[in-house]
């Protein structure tokens, strides 16, 4: 009986042991599955986080780029708007004042028949200067409109730049009654192939600016010479000068310096834009630098033939 009981106990022990081994093996399998599942979930979670961070960064970059571009174009629009407003104000002034002063001169001449000859001559001369100013202004406006509308075809004339420069200096000297001292070194008969009217406008605009943006009795040096395949025109004034940060901007359409001295001077901000565009059409260039001790130097290089 005792033996029987013992073998029964042994049987239960062995069955439990074998069940335990079986359970441990099962637990181990479940554990491994569990671990691999955890790893899989962890991997998926990390890749989702990476994806969210990636998408978020791309979105942020796009947002920053769009904001920057919008801000940039807004600023540009504001600048163009301000320049157009300035242009309208200056053009109105530029048109109104010569018309008004010519009208006064003509009214005086018709009312006062007894005026002495020299007074009559002075009034007539002033009116002609006013008309010349108006004419130059209208020419500049038309030229700028043609260049912008791409309807401007440059002619290929043989242009005597020496003559153009000399005549431009004489005309300005007349208008400003010799109030500036011109020191000119202009080599005779320097020719380039190009558009005579357009190149005259380049030289006239630069000579006029040198006078406008300097004070009475100051010296202006002008030179014209050949350099290899190019012709070099240089004009140096002792005027107000141009700050470095403005040197590029002055060639933009309607741009005028904010300096008080130059603001008080008549102008529309079209001259240097025309100079730049016409020289580009002639495959030439214009550069501006400081003069010593003050003022600016404009240097123009034009190929002798296009
Ligand atoms: P405008 O003379 O009609 O204003 P420009 O296009 O010729 O127009 O010149 C643009 C601006 O550049 C001028 O308003 C002036 O502020 C500046 N500028 C041009 N030439 C000179 C110069 N020689 N010295 C100083 N400032 C100049």
CSV table of C-alpha atoms and ligand atoms in Angstrom, one decimal:
chain,number,residue,atom,x,y,z
A,1,UNK,CA,0.0,0.0,0.0
A,2,UNK,CA,2.8,2.3,1.0
A,3,UNK,CA,4.7,1.4,-2.2
A,4,UNK,CA,1.5,2.1,-4.2
A,5,UNK,CA,1.2,5.5,-2.6
A,6,UNK,CA,4.8,6.4,-3.3
A,7,UNK,CA,4.6,5.6,-6.9
A,8,UNK,CA,1.5,7.7,-7.2
A,9,UNK,CA,3.2,10.7,-5.6
A,10,UNK,CA,6.2,10.1,-7.9
A,11,UNK,CA,3.8,10.1,-10.9
A,12,UNK,CA,2.3,13.4,-9.8
A,13,UNK,CA,5.7,15.0,-9.2
A,14,UNK,CA,6.9,13.9,-12.6
A,15,UNK,CA,3.8,15.1,-14.3
A,16,UNK,CA,4.1,18.5,-12.6
A,17,UNK,CA,7.8,18.7,-13.5
A,18,UNK,CA,7.1,17.9,-17.1
A,19,UNK,CA,4.2,20.4,-17.1
A,20,UNK,CA,6.6,23.1,-15.6
A,21,UNK,CA,9.2,22.4,-18.3
A,22,UNK,CA,6.5,22.7,-20.9
A,23,UNK,CA,5.2,25.9,-19.3
A,24,UNK,CA,8.7,27.4,-19.1
A,25,UNK,CA,9.2,26.6,-22.8
A,26,UNK,CA,5.9,28.1,-23.7
A,27,UNK,CA,6.6,31.2,-21.5
A,28,UNK,CA,10.0,31.5,-23.3
A,29,UNK,CA,8.3,31.5,-26.7
A,30,UNK,CA,5.7,34.0,-25.6
A,31,UNK,CA,8.5,36.1,-24.1
A,32,UNK,CA,10.4,36.2,-27.4
A,33,UNK,CA,7.3,37.0,-29.3
A,34,UNK,CA,6.5,39.7,-26.8
A,35,UNK,CA,10.0,41.1,-27.1
A,36,UNK,CA,9.9,41.1,-30.9
A,37,UNK,CA,6.5,42.7,-30.8
A,38,UNK,CA,7.7,45.4,-28.5
A,39,UNK,CA,10.7,45.9,-30.8
A,40,UNK,CA,8.4,46.2,-33.8
A,41,UNK,CA,6.1,48.7,-32.0
A,42,UNK,CA,9.2,50.6,-30.8
A,43,UNK,CA,10.5,50.7,-34.4
A,44,UNK,CA,7.2,51.8,-35.8
A,45,UNK,CA,6.9,54.4,-33.1
A,46,UNK,CA,10.4,55.8,-33.8
A,47,UNK,CA,9.8,55.9,-37.5
A,48,UNK,CA,6.5,57.7,-37.0
A,49,UNK,CA,8.2,60.2,-34.7
A,50,UNK,CA,11.0,60.7,-37.4
A,51,UNK,CA,8.3,61.1,-40.0
A,52,UNK,CA,6.5,63.7,-38.0
A,53,UNK,CA,9.7,65.6,-37.3
A,54,UNK,CA,10.7,65.4,-41.0
A,55,UNK,CA,7.3,66.5,-42.2
A,56,UNK,CA,7.2,69.3,-39.6
A,57,UNK,CA,10.7,70.5,-40.5
A,58,UNK,CA,9.8,70.6,-44.2
A,59,UNK,CA,6.6,72.4,-43.4
A,60,UNK,CA,8.5,74.9,-41.2
A,61,UNK,CA,11.2,75.5,-43.9
A,62,UNK,CA,8.4,76.0,-46.6
A,63,UNK,CA,6.7,78.4,-44.2
A,64,UNK,CA,9.9,80.3,-43.6
A,65,UNK,CA,10.7,80.5,-47.3
A,66,UNK,CA,7.2,81.7,-48.2
A,67,UNK,CA,7.2,84.3,-45.3
A,68,UNK,CA,10.7,85.5,-46.5
A,69,UNK,CA,9.6,85.7,-50.1
A,70,UNK,CA,6.3,87.5,-49.2
A,71,UNK,CA,8.1,90.0,-47.0
A,72,UNK,CA,10.7,90.5,-49.8
A,73,UNK,CA,8.1,91.1,-52.5
A,74,UNK,CA,6.1,93.3,-50.1
A,75,UNK,CA,9.2,95.4,-49.4
A,76,UNK,CA,9.9,95.6,-53.2
A,77,UNK,CA,6.3,96.7,-53.9
A,78,UNK,CA,6.5,99.3,-51.2
A,79,UNK,CA,9.8,100.6,-52.6
A,80,UNK,CA,8.4,100.7,-56.2
A,81,UNK,CA,5.3,102.4,-54.9
A,82,UNK,CA,7.4,105.0,-53.0
A,83,UNK,CA,9.6,105.6,-56.0
A,84,UNK,CA,6.6,106.0,-58.3
A,85,UNK,CA,5.1,108.5,-55.9
A,86,UNK,CA,8.4,110.4,-55.7
A,87,UNK,CA,8.6,110.3,-59.5
A,88,UNK,CA,5.1,111.7,-59.9
A,89,UNK,CA,5.9,114.5,-57.4
A,90,UNK,CA,9.2,115.3,-59.1
A,91,UNK,CA,7.9,115.1,-62.7
A,92,UNK,CA,5.0,117.4,-61.8
A,93,UNK,CA,7.5,119.9,-60.4
A,94,UNK,CA,9.8,119.5,-63.3
A,95,UNK,CA,7.1,120.2,-65.8
A,96,UNK,CA,5.3,122.9,-63.9
A,97,UNK,CA,8.2,125.2,-63.1
A,98,UNK,CA,9.7,125.8,-66.6
A,99,UNK,CA,6.1,126.2,-68.0
A,100,UNK,CA,5.3,128.7,-65.3
A,101,UNK,CA,8.5,130.8,-65.6
A,102,UNK,CA,8.2,130.9,-69.4
A,103,UNK,CA,4.6,132.0,-69.2
A,104,UNK,CA,5.7,134.9,-66.8
A,105,UNK,CA,8.5,135.9,-69.2
A,106,UNK,CA,6.1,135.9,-72.2
A,107,UNK,CA,3.5,137.9,-70.3
A,108,UNK,CA,6.1,140.5,-69.2
A,109,UNK,CA,7.3,140.8,-72.8
A,110,UNK,CA,3.8,141.4,-74.1
A,111,UNK,CA,2.8,143.8,-71.3
A,112,UNK,CA,6.1,145.8,-71.1
A,113,UNK,CA,6.9,147.0,-74.6
A,114,UNK,CA,9.3,149.6,-73.1
A,115,UNK,CA,11.7,147.0,-71.6
A,116,UNK,CA,15.4,147.7,-72.4
A,117,UNK,CA,17.0,145.4,-74.9
A,118,UNK,CA,19.2,143.5,-72.4
A,119,UNK,CA,16.2,142.7,-70.2
A,120,UNK,CA,14.3,141.4,-73.2
A,121,UNK,CA,17.3,139.2,-74.2
A,122,UNK,CA,17.6,137.9,-70.7
A,123,UNK,CA,13.9,136.9,-70.6
A,124,UNK,CA,14.1,135.2,-74.0
A,125,UNK,CA,17.3,133.4,-73.0
A,126,UNK,CA,15.7,132.1,-69.8
A,127,UNK,CA,12.7,130.9,-71.7
A,128,UNK,CA,14.8,129.1,-74.2
A,129,UNK,CA,16.7,127.4,-71.4
A,130,UNK,CA,13.4,126.4,-69.8
A,131,UNK,CA,12.2,124.9,-73.2
A,132,UNK,CA,15.6,123.0,-73.5
A,133,UNK,CA,15.0,121.5,-70.0
A,134,UNK,CA,11.5,120.5,-71.0
A,135,UNK,CA,12.7,119.0,-74.2
A,136,UNK,CA,15.5,117.0,-72.4
A,137,UNK,CA,12.9,115.8,-69.9
A,138,UNK,CA,10.5,114.6,-72.5
A,139,UNK,CA,13.3,113.0,-74.5
A,140,UNK,CA,14.4,111.1,-71.3
A,141,UNK,CA,10.8,110.0,-70.7
A,142,UNK,CA,10.3,108.7,-74.2
A,143,UNK,CA,13.7,107.0,-74.2
A,144,UNK,CA,13.0,105.2,-70.9
A,145,UNK,CA,9.5,104.2,-72.2
A,146,UNK,CA,11.0,102.8,-75.5
A,147,UNK,CA,13.7,100.9,-73.6
A,148,UNK,CA,11.2,99.4,-71.2
A,149,UNK,CA,8.8,98.5,-74.0
A,150,UNK,CA,11.7,96.7,-75.9
A,151,UNK,CA,10.8,98.8,-78.9
A,152,UNK,CA,14.2,100.6,-78.9
A,153,UNK,CA,16.4,99.5,-81.7
A,154,UNK,CA,19.9,100.9,-81.5
A,155,UNK,CA,21.2,102.4,-84.7
A,156,UNK,CA,24.7,101.8,-85.8
A,157,UNK,CA,26.0,105.3,-86.7
A,158,UNK,CA,29.6,106.4,-86.7
A,159,UNK,CA,29.4,108.6,-83.6
A,160,UNK,CA,32.1,111.2,-82.9
A,161,UNK,CA,32.1,111.1,-79.1
A,162,UNK,CA,34.6,113.9,-78.9
A,163,UNK,CA,32.1,116.3,-80.6
A,164,UNK,CA,29.2,115.0,-78.5
A,165,UNK,CA,31.2,115.5,-75.3
A,166,UNK,CA,32.4,119.0,-76.2
A,167,UNK,CA,28.9,120.1,-77.3
A,168,UNK,CA,27.4,118.7,-74.1
A,169,UNK,CA,29.8,120.6,-71.9
A,170,UNK,CA,29.2,123.9,-73.9
A,171,UNK,CA,25.4,123.5,-73.5
A,172,UNK,CA,25.6,122.8,-69.8
A,173,UNK,CA,28.0,125.7,-69.3
A,174,UNK,CA,25.4,128.0,-71.0
A,175,UNK,CA,22.5,126.7,-68.9
A,176,UNK,CA,24.5,127.0,-65.7
A,177,UNK,CA,26.2,130.3,-66.8
A,178,UNK,CA,29.7,129.0,-66.3
A,179,UNK,CA,29.2,128.4,-62.6
A,180,UNK,CA,31.4,125.2,-62.7
A,181,UNK,CA,35.0,125.0,-63.8
A,182,UNK,CA,35.4,122.3,-66.5
A,183,UNK,CA,38.9,120.9,-66.9
A,184,UNK,CA,38.5,118.8,-70.1
A,185,UNK,CA,41.0,116.4,-71.6
A,186,UNK,CA,39.1,115.2,-74.7
A,187,UNK,CA,41.1,113.5,-77.4
A,188,UNK,CA,39.9,114.7,-80.9
A,189,UNK,CA,37.9,112.5,-83.2
A,190,UNK,CA,37.2,109.5,-81.0
A,191,UNK,CA,34.6,107.4,-82.8
A,192,UNK,CA,32.4,104.5,-81.7
A,193,UNK,CA,29.7,102.7,-83.7
A,194,UNK,CA,26.4,103.2,-82.0
A,195,UNK,CA,23.2,105.1,-81.6
A,196,UNK,CA,24.1,108.9,-81.8
A,197,UNK,CA,21.0,110.1,-80.0
A,198,UNK,CA,21.2,107.5,-77.2
A,199,UNK,CA,25.0,108.0,-76.6
A,200,UNK,CA,24.4,111.8,-76.5
A,201,UNK,CA,21.8,111.1,-73.8
A,202,UNK,CA,24.4,109.1,-71.8
A,203,UNK,CA,27.1,111.8,-72.0
A,204,UNK,CA,24.5,114.7,-71.3
A,205,UNK,CA,23.0,112.9,-68.3
A,206,UNK,CA,26.4,112.3,-66.7
A,207,UNK,CA,27.7,115.9,-67.4
A,208,UNK,CA,24.4,117.4,-66.1
A,209,UNK,CA,24.6,115.2,-62.9
A,210,UNK,CA,28.2,116.3,-62.2
A,211,UNK,CA,26.9,119.9,-62.3
A,212,UNK,CA,23.7,119.4,-60.5
A,213,UNK,CA,25.2,117.5,-57.6
A,214,UNK,CA,28.1,119.8,-56.9
A,215,UNK,CA,28.3,123.4,-55.7
A,216,UNK,CA,29.1,126.7,-57.6
A,217,UNK,CA,32.8,127.3,-58.6
A,218,UNK,CA,33.8,123.6,-58.0
A,219,UNK,CA,35.9,121.8,-60.6
A,220,UNK,CA,34.7,119.0,-62.9
A,221,UNK,CA,37.3,116.9,-64.7
A,222,UNK,CA,36.2,115.3,-68.0
A,223,UNK,CA,38.4,113.0,-70.1
A,224,UNK,CA,37.8,111.0,-73.2
A,225,UNK,CA,40.4,108.6,-74.7
A,226,UNK,CA,40.9,105.3,-76.5
A,227,UNK,CA,42.0,102.2,-74.6
A,228,UNK,CA,42.6,99.2,-76.9
A,229,UNK,CA,39.3,98.2,-78.4
A,230,UNK,CA,37.4,100.5,-76.1
A,231,UNK,CA,36.7,104.2,-75.6
A,232,UNK,CA,36.8,105.5,-72.0
A,233,UNK,CA,34.8,108.5,-70.9
A,234,UNK,CA,35.5,109.7,-67.3
A,235,UNK,CA,33.8,112.5,-65.4
A,236,UNK,CA,34.9,113.4,-61.9
A,237,UNK,CA,33.1,116.0,-59.7
A,238,UNK,CA,33.9,117.4,-56.3
A,239,UNK,CA,30.3,117.4,-55.2
A,240,UNK,CA,28.1,115.7,-52.5
A,241,UNK,CA,29.4,112.2,-53.3
A,242,UNK,CA,27.4,108.9,-53.2
A,243,UNK,CA,27.5,106.6,-50.2
A,244,UNK,CA,28.8,103.0,-50.9
A,245,UNK,CA,25.4,101.4,-50.1
A,246,UNK,CA,23.7,103.6,-52.7
A,247,UNK,CA,26.2,103.1,-55.5
A,248,UNK,CA,24.2,100.3,-57.1
A,249,UNK,CA,20.8,101.6,-56.4
A,250,UNK,CA,21.3,104.9,-58.3
A,251,UNK,CA,21.0,103.0,-61.6
A,252,UNK,CA,17.5,101.8,-60.7
A,253,UNK,CA,14.6,103.5,-62.3
A,254,UNK,CA,13.2,106.6,-60.4
A,255,UNK,CA,15.8,106.1,-57.7
A,256,UNK,CA,17.0,109.3,-56.0
A,257,UNK,CA,19.2,109.6,-53.0
A,258,UNK,CA,17.5,110.4,-49.7
A,259,UNK,CA,20.2,113.0,-48.9
A,260,UNK,CA,18.8,116.4,-48.3
A,261,UNK,CA,21.3,118.2,-50.6
A,262,UNK,CA,20.5,116.0,-53.6
A,263,UNK,CA,16.7,115.9,-52.9
A,264,UNK,CA,16.6,119.7,-53.2
A,265,UNK,CA,18.0,119.3,-56.8
A,266,UNK,CA,15.7,119.0,-59.7
A,267,UNK,CA,15.4,115.5,-61.2
A,268,UNK,CA,13.3,112.5,-61.9
A,269,UNK,CA,15.6,109.5,-61.1
A,270,UNK,CA,15.6,108.4,-64.8
A,271,UNK,CA,19.0,109.7,-66.0
A,272,UNK,CA,21.3,107.0,-64.7
A,273,UNK,CA,18.7,104.2,-65.5
A,274,UNK,CA,18.9,105.4,-69.1
A,275,UNK,CA,22.7,105.6,-69.0
A,276,UNK,CA,22.9,102.0,-67.6
A,277,UNK,CA,20.4,100.5,-70.1
A,278,UNK,CA,21.8,102.3,-73.2
A,279,UNK,CA,25.4,101.2,-72.3
A,280,UNK,CA,24.2,97.6,-71.8
A,281,UNK,CA,22.6,97.8,-75.3
A,282,UNK,CA,26.0,98.9,-76.6
A,283,UNK,CA,27.8,96.1,-74.7
A,284,UNK,CA,29.5,98.8,-72.6
A,285,UNK,CA,29.4,99.5,-68.9
A,286,UNK,CA,29.4,102.3,-66.3
A,287,UNK,CA,31.0,102.3,-62.9
A,288,UNK,CA,30.9,104.8,-60.1
A,289,UNK,CA,33.5,105.4,-57.4
A,290,UNK,CA,34.5,108.0,-54.9
A,291,UNK,CA,36.6,111.0,-55.9
A,292,UNK,CA,39.2,112.4,-53.5
A,293,UNK,CA,38.8,114.4,-51.3
A,294,UNK,CA,35.1,114.3,-52.1
A,295,UNK,CA,32.6,113.8,-54.9
A,296,UNK,CA,32.1,111.0,-57.4
A,297,UNK,CA,33.8,109.6,-60.5
A,298,UNK,CA,31.7,108.0,-63.3
A,299,UNK,CA,33.6,105.9,-65.7
A,300,UNK,CA,32.0,104.7,-69.0
A,301,UNK,CA,33.6,102.0,-71.2
A,302,UNK,CA,32.2,101.5,-74.7
A,303,UNK,CA,33.5,99.1,-77.3
A,304,UNK,CA,34.5,101.0,-80.5
A,305,UNK,CA,32.2,98.7,-82.4
A,306,UNK,CA,29.3,96.6,-81.3
B,1,LIG,P1,18.1,112.6,-61.3
B,1,LIG,O1,19.4,113.3,-61.4
B,1,LIG,O2,17.1,113.0,-62.3
B,1,LIG,O3,17.6,112.5,-59.9
B,1,LIG,P2,19.6,110.2,-62.0
B,1,LIG,O4,19.1,108.9,-62.4
B,1,LIG,O5,20.5,110.9,-63.0
B,1,LIG,O6,18.3,111.0,-61.6
B,1,LIG,O7,20.4,110.1,-60.6
B,1,LIG,C1,19.8,109.3,-59.6
B,1,LIG,C2,20.4,109.8,-58.3
B,1,LIG,O8,21.8,109.6,-58.1
B,1,LIG,C3,20.3,111.3,-58.1
B,1,LIG,O9,19.0,111.7,-57.6
B,1,LIG,C4,21.3,111.6,-57.1
B,1,LIG,O10,20.8,111.4,-55.8
B,1,LIG,C5,22.4,110.6,-57.4
B,1,LIG,N1,23.5,111.1,-58.3
B,1,LIG,C6,23.7,111.0,-59.6
B,1,LIG,N2,24.8,111.6,-60.0
B,1,LIG,C7,25.4,112.0,-58.9
B,1,LIG,C8,26.6,112.8,-58.7
B,1,LIG,N3,27.5,113.1,-59.7
B,1,LIG,N4,26.9,113.1,-57.4
B,1,LIG,C9,26.1,112.8,-56.4
B,1,LIG,N5,24.9,112.1,-56.5
B,1,LIG,C10,24.6,111.8,-57.8
